[in-house]
Amino acid sequence: MKPKANGYVFALSAIVIFSIQDGISKHLGAIYPPVFVAMIRYWVFAAFAVFLAARAPGGLAVTAVTKRPALQVMRGMLLPAQIVVIITSFTVVGLALSQAILAATPIFVALLSMPLLGERVGWRRWTAIGAGLLGVLLILKPGGNAFDMEFLLPLTGALMFAIYVIATRLVSRDDPAMTSFFYTGVVGAVSISLVGPFFWTNLAPFDWGWMLLLCITGSVSHYFLIRAYDMLDAVAVQPLTYLQLVFASIMGVTIFGETLTTNMIAGSAIVVAAGIFTVWRERVVARRKAGLSR
């Protein structure tokens, strides 16, 4: 039981740190170009990924070997682009509303797993997907007001991350987790460095402290999440990740003066419930295919 308890500690710690990271990203993204903020963050993240890879069994020489190089590069390029979109969304749309829509990512993963992974989805998961999409529509309030084009930012971010998750599942069939983590950091840092210098901005002295904290939280949160998945099943970790929506809402209201609407709260509840059911159902189906009773 001790490793399992430690897994929950790592998962909750990662979620809290992710939430702090989001708040800092919103603060810096409102002052500096999001591409610039993401680039500095990725430089530290890449150094952290190389450090972990060097300490892994076999070192860098073994960790860098991949059977899916094209897909690993695609993953590495996609994630920093998604981070830029999300930082922009935090600034333009708001922290709480962005996280409410990002909570629908497991729904989009289930939807995309059919054409991209060839998975078959039964009526239970179809029902959850439909309910989750209705929850997203409720958050976006299409009935009362005209659709705000700014909402495309968090929607695009959620879809991009869903594709990243699908790609990660594909490479996990051939490559170990540390190899994927290595390529995420290194390829991501290289790709964003091709664009980021054009948006270079001198940071105010005080904001270097925020940037340093952003880099630290980015590395520590990913490490804690890796440790959590080492000790717990994804079905145990996923429900906890929705606490990030709660923390984001608290920060959005108390620190950034955002407003929570009834539609957003109700829609978020539907999305979270649908997401938890979808992840749980995927685990049930996977274990059934593996010949396990539970």
mmCIF file of C-alpha atoms in Angstrom:
data_model
loop_
_atom_site.group_PDB
_atom_site.id
_atom_site.type_symbol
_atom_site.label_atom_id
_atom_site.label_comp_id
_atom_site.label_asym_id
_atom_site.label_seq_id
_atom_site.Cartn_x
_atom_site.Cartn_y
_atom_site.Cartn_z
ATOM 1 C CA MET A 1 0.000 0.000 0.000
ATOM 2 C CA LYS A 2 2.898 2.325 0.633
ATOM 3 C CA PRO A 3 3.906 2.716 -3.040
ATOM 4 C CA LYS A 4 0.261 3.365 -3.906
ATOM 5 C CA ALA A 5 -0.033 6.013 -1.200
ATOM 6 C CA ASN A 6 3.167 7.611 -2.433
ATOM 7 C CA GLY A 7 1.712 7.578 -5.936
ATOM 8 C CA TYR A 8 -1.248 9.645 -4.796
ATOM 9 C CA VAL A 9 1.099 12.076 -3.046
ATOM 10 C CA PHE A 10 3.116 12.499 -6.243
ATOM 11 C CA ALA A 11 -0.060 12.912 -8.330
ATOM 12 C CA LEU A 12 -1.606 15.529 -6.043
ATOM 13 C CA SER A 13 1.695 17.385 -5.770
ATOM 14 C CA ALA A 14 2.016 17.442 -9.556
ATOM 15 C CA ILE A 15 -1.513 18.813 -9.947
ATOM 16 C CA VAL A 16 -0.957 21.577 -7.402
ATOM 17 C CA ILE A 17 2.317 22.549 -9.066
ATOM 18 C CA PHE A 18 0.719 22.439 -12.531
ATOM 19 C CA SER A 19 -1.919 24.867 -11.260
ATOM 20 C CA ILE A 20 0.720 27.237 -9.918
ATOM 21 C CA GLN A 21 2.513 26.945 -13.256
ATOM 22 C CA ASP A 22 -0.669 27.914 -15.109
ATOM 23 C CA GLY A 23 -1.130 30.990 -12.952
ATOM 24 C CA ILE A 24 2.454 32.105 -13.577
ATOM 25 C CA SER A 25 2.042 31.436 -17.304
ATOM 26 C CA LYS A 26 -1.041 33.646 -17.384
ATOM 27 C CA HIS A 27 0.807 36.426 -15.561
ATOM 28 C CA LEU A 28 3.850 36.328 -17.846
ATOM 29 C CA GLY A 29 1.787 35.724 -20.997
ATOM 30 C CA ALA A 30 -0.121 38.936 -20.369
ATOM 31 C CA ILE A 31 3.141 40.910 -20.373
ATOM 32 C CA TYR A 32 5.461 39.075 -22.770
ATOM 33 C CA PRO A 33 4.930 37.107 -26.031
ATOM 34 C CA PRO A 34 3.707 33.585 -25.184
ATOM 35 C CA VAL A 35 6.221 32.100 -27.652
ATOM 36 C CA PHE A 36 9.054 33.760 -25.748
ATOM 37 C CA VAL A 37 7.725 32.545 -22.386
ATOM 38 C CA ALA A 38 7.312 28.983 -23.686
ATOM 39 C CA MET A 39 10.820 28.987 -25.211
ATOM 40 C CA ILE A 40 12.580 29.915 -21.968
ATOM 41 C CA ARG A 41 10.516 27.324 -20.130
ATOM 42 C CA TYR A 42 11.390 24.676 -22.723
ATOM 43 C CA TRP A 43 15.119 25.303 -22.504
ATOM 44 C CA VAL A 44 15.048 24.325 -18.847
ATOM 45 C CA PHE A 45 12.649 21.446 -19.547
ATOM 46 C CA ALA A 46 15.015 20.070 -22.229
ATOM 47 C CA ALA A 47 17.982 20.257 -19.844
ATOM 48 C CA PHE A 48 15.908 18.376 -17.254
ATOM 49 C CA ALA A 49 14.926 15.708 -19.826
ATOM 50 C CA VAL A 50 18.573 15.210 -20.831
ATOM 51 C CA PHE A 51 19.552 14.962 -17.161
ATOM 52 C CA LEU A 52 16.978 12.232 -16.482
ATOM 53 C CA ALA A 53 17.900 10.399 -19.696
ATOM 54 C CA ALA A 54 21.571 10.416 -18.730
ATOM 55 C CA ARG A 55 20.720 8.845 -15.361
ATOM 56 C CA ALA A 56 18.470 6.181 -16.920
ATOM 57 C CA PRO A 57 19.829 2.626 -17.478
ATOM 58 C CA GLY A 58 22.169 2.764 -20.458
ATOM 59 C CA GLY A 59 22.375 6.546 -20.382
ATOM 60 C CA LEU A 60 21.732 8.846 -23.332
ATOM 61 C CA ALA A 61 23.017 6.340 -25.877
ATOM 62 C CA VAL A 62 20.210 3.910 -25.019
ATOM 63 C CA THR A 63 17.473 6.436 -24.198
ATOM 64 C CA ALA A 64 17.835 8.296 -27.516
ATOM 65 C CA VAL A 65 17.234 5.135 -29.575
ATOM 66 C CA THR A 66 13.702 5.122 -30.983
ATOM 67 C CA LYS A 67 11.817 2.845 -33.337
ATOM 68 C CA ARG A 68 9.411 5.661 -34.275
ATOM 69 C CA PRO A 69 11.645 8.678 -35.025
ATOM 70 C CA ALA A 70 9.163 10.555 -37.224
ATOM 71 C CA LEU A 71 6.363 10.203 -34.692
ATOM 72 C CA GLN A 72 8.644 11.190 -31.813
ATOM 73 C CA VAL A 73 9.702 14.332 -33.670
ATOM 74 C CA MET A 74 6.071 15.154 -34.437
ATOM 75 C CA ARG A 75 5.190 14.810 -30.746
ATOM 76 C CA GLY A 76 8.118 16.970 -29.750
ATOM 77 C CA MET A 77 7.074 19.736 -32.141
ATOM 78 C CA LEU A 78 3.388 19.561 -31.273
ATOM 79 C CA LEU A 79 3.622 20.042 -27.511
ATOM 80 C CA PRO A 80 5.441 23.427 -27.448
ATOM 81 C CA ALA A 81 3.003 24.717 -30.064
ATOM 82 C CA GLN A 82 0.136 23.580 -27.837
ATOM 83 C CA ILE A 83 1.714 25.307 -24.832
ATOM 84 C CA VAL A 84 1.923 28.583 -26.769
ATOM 85 C CA VAL A 85 -1.773 28.278 -27.667
ATOM 86 C CA ILE A 86 -2.709 27.570 -24.043
ATOM 87 C CA ILE A 87 -0.672 30.446 -22.596
ATOM 88 C CA THR A 88 -2.380 32.721 -25.109
ATOM 89 C CA SER A 89 -5.738 31.266 -24.104
ATOM 90 C CA PHE A 90 -5.051 31.878 -20.399
ATOM 91 C CA THR A 91 -4.421 35.521 -21.222
ATOM 92 C CA VAL A 92 -7.214 36.131 -23.739
ATOM 93 C CA VAL A 93 -10.008 33.808 -22.591
ATOM 94 C CA GLY A 94 -9.170 33.396 -18.908
ATOM 95 C CA LEU A 95 -7.609 30.750 -16.700
ATOM 96 C CA ALA A 96 -10.815 29.166 -15.374
ATOM 97 C CA LEU A 97 -12.669 29.012 -18.701
ATOM 98 C CA SER A 98 -9.616 27.680 -20.535
ATOM 99 C CA GLN A 99 -9.176 24.882 -17.993
ATOM 100 C CA ALA A 100 -12.886 24.075 -18.174
ATOM 101 C CA ILE A 101 -12.562 23.414 -21.904
ATOM 102 C CA LEU A 102 -9.206 21.629 -21.521
ATOM 103 C CA ALA A 103 -10.967 19.241 -19.131
ATOM 104 C CA ALA A 104 -12.639 17.792 -22.241
ATOM 105 C CA THR A 105 -9.308 16.434 -23.542
ATOM 106 C CA PRO A 106 -10.080 12.786 -22.570
ATOM 107 C CA ILE A 107 -13.326 13.098 -24.546
ATOM 108 C CA PHE A 108 -11.408 14.257 -27.626
ATOM 109 C CA VAL A 109 -8.860 11.463 -27.105
ATOM 110 C CA ALA A 110 -11.624 8.862 -27.101
ATOM 111 C CA LEU A 111 -13.152 10.437 -30.212
ATOM 112 C CA LEU A 112 -9.848 10.521 -32.111
ATOM 113 C CA SER A 113 -8.769 7.056 -31.003
ATOM 114 C CA MET A 114 -11.180 5.535 -33.500
ATOM 115 C CA PRO A 115 -9.705 6.925 -36.758
ATOM 116 C CA LEU A 116 -6.117 7.294 -35.492
ATOM 117 C CA LEU A 117 -5.682 4.180 -33.343
ATOM 118 C CA GLY A 118 -8.305 1.961 -34.923
ATOM 119 C CA GLU A 119 -10.045 1.432 -31.602
ATOM 120 C CA ARG A 120 -13.675 0.379 -31.424
ATOM 121 C CA VAL A 121 -15.891 2.447 -29.151
ATOM 122 C CA GLY A 122 -19.020 0.912 -27.663
ATOM 123 C CA TRP A 123 -22.302 2.608 -26.827
ATOM 124 C CA ARG A 124 -21.205 3.422 -23.259
ATOM 125 C CA ARG A 125 -18.213 5.456 -24.353
ATOM 126 C CA TRP A 126 -20.219 6.983 -27.194
ATOM 127 C CA THR A 127 -22.725 8.154 -24.594
ATOM 128 C CA ALA A 128 -19.929 9.634 -22.473
ATOM 129 C CA ILE A 129 -18.419 11.346 -25.521
ATOM 130 C CA GLY A 130 -21.780 12.839 -26.457
ATOM 131 C CA ALA A 131 -22.394 14.039 -22.902
ATOM 132 C CA GLY A 132 -18.913 15.539 -22.712
ATOM 133 C CA LEU A 133 -19.367 17.445 -25.965
ATOM 134 C CA LEU A 134 -22.719 18.763 -24.719
ATOM 135 C CA GLY A 135 -20.936 19.908 -21.577
ATOM 136 C CA VAL A 136 -18.419 21.805 -23.710
ATOM 137 C CA LEU A 137 -21.264 23.458 -25.635
ATOM 138 C CA LEU A 138 -22.862 24.459 -22.337
ATOM 139 C CA ILE A 139 -19.587 26.056 -21.225
ATOM 140 C CA LEU A 140 -19.406 28.004 -24.473
ATOM 141 C CA LYS A 141 -23.010 29.274 -24.047
ATOM 142 C CA PRO A 142 -24.070 28.996 -27.695
ATOM 143 C CA GLY A 143 -27.754 29.434 -26.938
ATOM 144 C CA GLY A 144 -27.722 32.836 -25.298
ATOM 145 C CA ASN A 145 -24.868 34.603 -27.034
ATOM 146 C CA ALA A 146 -23.097 34.508 -30.363
ATOM 147 C CA PHE A 147 -20.085 32.211 -30.472
ATOM 148 C CA ASP A 148 -16.941 34.062 -29.410
ATOM 149 C CA MET A 149 -14.068 33.322 -31.779
ATOM 150 C CA GLU A 150 -11.657 33.569 -28.844
ATOM 151 C CA PHE A 151 -13.056 30.251 -27.602
ATOM 152 C CA LEU A 152 -11.238 28.606 -30.515
ATOM 153 C CA LEU A 153 -8.007 29.047 -28.562
ATOM 154 C CA PRO A 154 -8.763 26.604 -25.704
ATOM 155 C CA LEU A 155 -10.636 24.303 -28.094
ATOM 156 C CA THR A 156 -7.604 24.175 -30.375
ATOM 157 C CA GLY A 157 -5.353 23.605 -27.363
ATOM 158 C CA ALA A 158 -7.510 20.693 -26.175
ATOM 159 C CA LEU A 159 -7.536 19.101 -29.630
ATOM 160 C CA MET A 160 -3.773 19.549 -30.023
ATOM 161 C CA PHE A 161 -3.126 17.891 -26.666
ATOM 162 C CA ALA A 162 -5.515 15.061 -27.567
ATOM 163 C CA ILE A 163 -3.480 14.423 -30.727
ATOM 164 C CA TYR A 164 -0.310 14.533 -28.620
ATOM 165 C CA VAL A 165 -1.790 11.895 -26.273
ATOM 166 C CA ILE A 166 -2.757 9.707 -29.244
ATOM 167 C CA ALA A 167 0.770 10.022 -30.670
ATOM 168 C CA THR A 168 2.214 9.153 -27.260
ATOM 169 C CA ARG A 169 0.086 6.024 -27.127
ATOM 170 C CA LEU A 170 1.335 5.033 -30.572
ATOM 171 C CA VAL A 171 5.027 5.448 -29.731
ATOM 172 C CA SER A 172 4.546 3.688 -26.380
ATOM 173 C CA ARG A 173 3.977 0.484 -28.335
ATOM 174 C CA ASP A 174 7.645 0.524 -29.376
ATOM 175 C CA ASP A 175 9.544 3.011 -27.177
ATOM 176 C CA PRO A 176 9.908 3.233 -23.367
ATOM 177 C CA ALA A 177 8.485 6.197 -21.489
ATOM 178 C CA MET A 178 11.900 7.769 -20.846
ATOM 179 C CA THR A 179 12.660 7.831 -24.572
ATOM 180 C CA SER A 180 9.410 9.664 -25.239
ATOM 181 C CA PHE A 181 10.125 12.100 -22.406
ATOM 182 C CA PHE A 182 13.602 12.746 -23.827
ATOM 183 C CA TYR A 183 12.277 13.527 -27.307
ATOM 184 C CA THR A 184 9.497 15.681 -25.900
ATOM 185 C CA GLY A 185 12.029 17.918 -24.189
ATOM 186 C CA VAL A 186 14.838 18.018 -26.755
ATOM 187 C CA VAL A 187 12.804 18.212 -29.967
ATOM 188 C CA GLY A 188 10.407 20.666 -28.354
ATOM 189 C CA ALA A 189 13.260 22.956 -27.296
ATOM 190 C CA VAL A 190 14.866 22.845 -30.735
ATOM 191 C CA SER A 191 11.616 23.492 -32.620
ATOM 192 C CA ILE A 192 10.467 26.424 -30.495
ATOM 193 C CA SER A 193 13.976 27.903 -30.592
ATOM 194 C CA LEU A 194 13.577 28.270 -34.353
ATOM 195 C CA VAL A 195 10.751 30.748 -33.755
ATOM 196 C CA GLY A 196 11.123 32.092 -30.228
ATOM 197 C CA PRO A 197 14.187 34.347 -30.763
ATOM 198 C CA PHE A 198 12.145 36.499 -33.155
ATOM 199 C CA PHE A 199 9.908 37.336 -30.167
ATOM 200 C CA TRP A 200 12.764 37.962 -27.741
ATOM 201 C CA THR A 201 11.865 40.540 -25.097
ATOM 202 C CA ASN A 202 13.924 41.868 -22.225
ATOM 203 C CA LEU A 203 12.416 40.701 -18.960
ATOM 204 C CA ALA A 204 11.980 43.125 -16.121
ATOM 205 C CA PRO A 205 14.299 42.183 -13.210
ATOM 206 C CA PHE A 206 11.383 41.138 -10.991
ATOM 207 C CA ASP A 207 9.890 38.968 -13.760
ATOM 208 C CA TRP A 208 13.083 36.902 -13.975
ATOM 209 C CA GLY A 209 12.018 35.528 -10.615
ATOM 210 C CA TRP A 210 8.627 34.520 -12.030
ATOM 211 C CA MET A 211 10.312 32.991 -15.082
ATOM 212 C CA LEU A 212 12.672 30.988 -12.881
ATOM 213 C CA LEU A 213 9.725 29.764 -10.816
ATOM 214 C CA LEU A 214 7.875 28.817 -14.020
ATOM 215 C CA CYS A 215 10.841 26.759 -15.207
ATOM 216 C CA ILE A 216 11.192 25.021 -11.849
ATOM 217 C CA THR A 217 7.496 24.194 -11.569
ATOM 218 C CA GLY A 218 7.452 22.923 -15.159
ATOM 219 C CA SER A 219 10.257 20.442 -14.525
ATOM 220 C CA VAL A 220 9.207 19.339 -11.024
ATOM 221 C CA SER A 221 5.548 18.822 -11.981
ATOM 222 C CA HIS A 222 6.459 16.566 -14.911
ATOM 223 C CA TYR A 223 8.837 14.563 -12.735
ATOM 224 C CA PHE A 224 6.176 14.085 -10.051
ATOM 225 C CA LEU A 225 3.649 13.018 -12.686
ATOM 226 C CA ILE A 226 6.090 10.445 -14.066
ATOM 227 C CA ARG A 227 6.586 9.058 -10.565
ATOM 228 C CA ALA A 228 2.801 8.965 -10.032
ATOM 229 C CA TYR A 229 2.257 6.926 -13.208
ATOM 230 C CA ASP A 230 5.026 4.566 -12.108
ATOM 231 C CA MET A 231 3.000 3.737 -8.978
ATOM 232 C CA LEU A 232 -0.622 4.134 -10.088
ATOM 233 C CA ASP A 233 -2.808 3.163 -13.028
ATOM 234 C CA ALA A 234 -3.921 5.950 -15.346
ATOM 235 C CA VAL A 235 -7.506 5.375 -14.203
ATOM 236 C CA ALA A 236 -6.449 6.336 -10.670
ATOM 237 C CA VAL A 237 -4.499 9.430 -11.737
ATOM 238 C CA GLN A 238 -6.933 10.889 -14.279
ATOM 239 C CA PRO A 239 -9.752 11.799 -11.850
ATOM 240 C CA LEU A 240 -7.235 13.651 -9.679
ATOM 241 C CA THR A 241 -6.121 15.792 -12.621
ATOM 242 C CA TYR A 242 -9.548 17.440 -12.668
ATOM 243 C CA LEU A 243 -8.601 19.125 -9.414
ATOM 244 C CA GLN A 244 -6.534 21.394 -11.657
ATOM 245 C CA LEU A 245 -9.824 22.844 -12.902
ATOM 246 C CA VAL A 246 -10.850 23.567 -9.312
ATOM 247 C CA PHE A 247 -7.535 25.226 -8.510
ATOM 248 C CA ALA A 248 -7.634 27.205 -11.758
ATOM 249 C CA SER A 249 -11.134 28.462 -10.939
ATOM 250 C CA ILE A 250 -10.040 29.539 -7.461
ATOM 251 C CA MET A 251 -7.011 31.385 -8.824
ATOM 252 C CA GLY A 252 -8.985 32.871 -11.678
ATOM 253 C CA VAL A 253 -11.580 34.355 -9.345
ATOM 254 C CA THR A 254 -9.403 35.395 -6.396
ATOM 255 C CA ILE A 255 -6.227 36.526 -8.173
ATOM 256 C CA PHE A 256 -7.221 37.502 -11.708
ATOM 257 C CA GLY A 257 -10.776 38.718 -11.101
ATOM 258 C CA GLU A 258 -12.466 36.231 -13.428
ATOM 259 C CA THR A 259 -16.156 35.339 -13.148
ATOM 260 C CA LEU A 260 -17.651 31.855 -13.010
ATOM 261 C CA THR A 261 -21.008 31.509 -14.755
ATOM 262 C CA THR A 262 -23.702 28.942 -14.040
ATOM 263 C CA ASN A 263 -23.230 27.502 -17.533
ATOM 264 C CA MET A 264 -19.531 27.073 -16.968
ATOM 265 C CA ILE A 265 -19.945 25.321 -13.613
ATOM 266 C CA ALA A 266 -22.676 22.989 -14.901
ATOM 267 C CA GLY A 267 -20.839 22.286 -18.147
ATOM 268 C CA SER A 268 -17.593 21.582 -16.302
ATOM 269 C CA ALA A 269 -19.350 19.100 -14.012
ATOM 270 C CA ILE A 270 -20.710 17.240 -17.055
ATOM 271 C CA VAL A 271 -17.333 17.260 -18.811
ATOM 272 C CA VAL A 272 -15.505 15.980 -15.722
ATOM 273 C CA ALA A 273 -18.036 13.190 -15.118
ATOM 274 C CA ALA A 274 -17.913 12.146 -18.778
ATOM 275 C CA GLY A 275 -14.116 12.239 -18.774
ATOM 276 C CA ILE A 276 -13.785 10.091 -15.664
ATOM 277 C CA PHE A 277 -16.240 7.543 -17.066
ATOM 278 C CA THR A 278 -14.412 7.475 -20.419
ATOM 279 C CA VAL A 279 -11.027 6.787 -18.816
ATOM 280 C CA TRP A 280 -12.537 4.145 -16.532
ATOM 281 C CA ARG A 281 -14.297 2.453 -19.452
ATOM 282 C CA GLU A 282 -11.099 2.412 -21.520
ATOM 283 C CA ARG A 283 -9.381 0.587 -18.657
ATOM 284 C CA VAL A 284 -12.218 -1.954 -18.399
ATOM 285 C CA VAL A 285 -12.042 -2.679 -22.136
ATOM 286 C CA ALA A 286 -8.237 -2.920 -22.086
ATOM 287 C CA ARG A 287 -8.256 -5.365 -19.169
ATOM 288 C CA ARG A 288 -10.972 -7.434 -20.836
ATOM 289 C CA LYS A 289 -8.833 -7.728 -23.980
ATOM 290 C CA ALA A 290 -5.912 -8.774 -21.800
ATOM 291 C CA GLY A 291 -8.043 -11.549 -20.308
ATOM 292 C CA LEU A 292 -8.350 -10.027 -16.840
ATOM 293 C CA SER A 293 -11.609 -10.155 -14.913
ATOM 294 C CA ARG A 294 -11.273 -6.674 -13.445
#
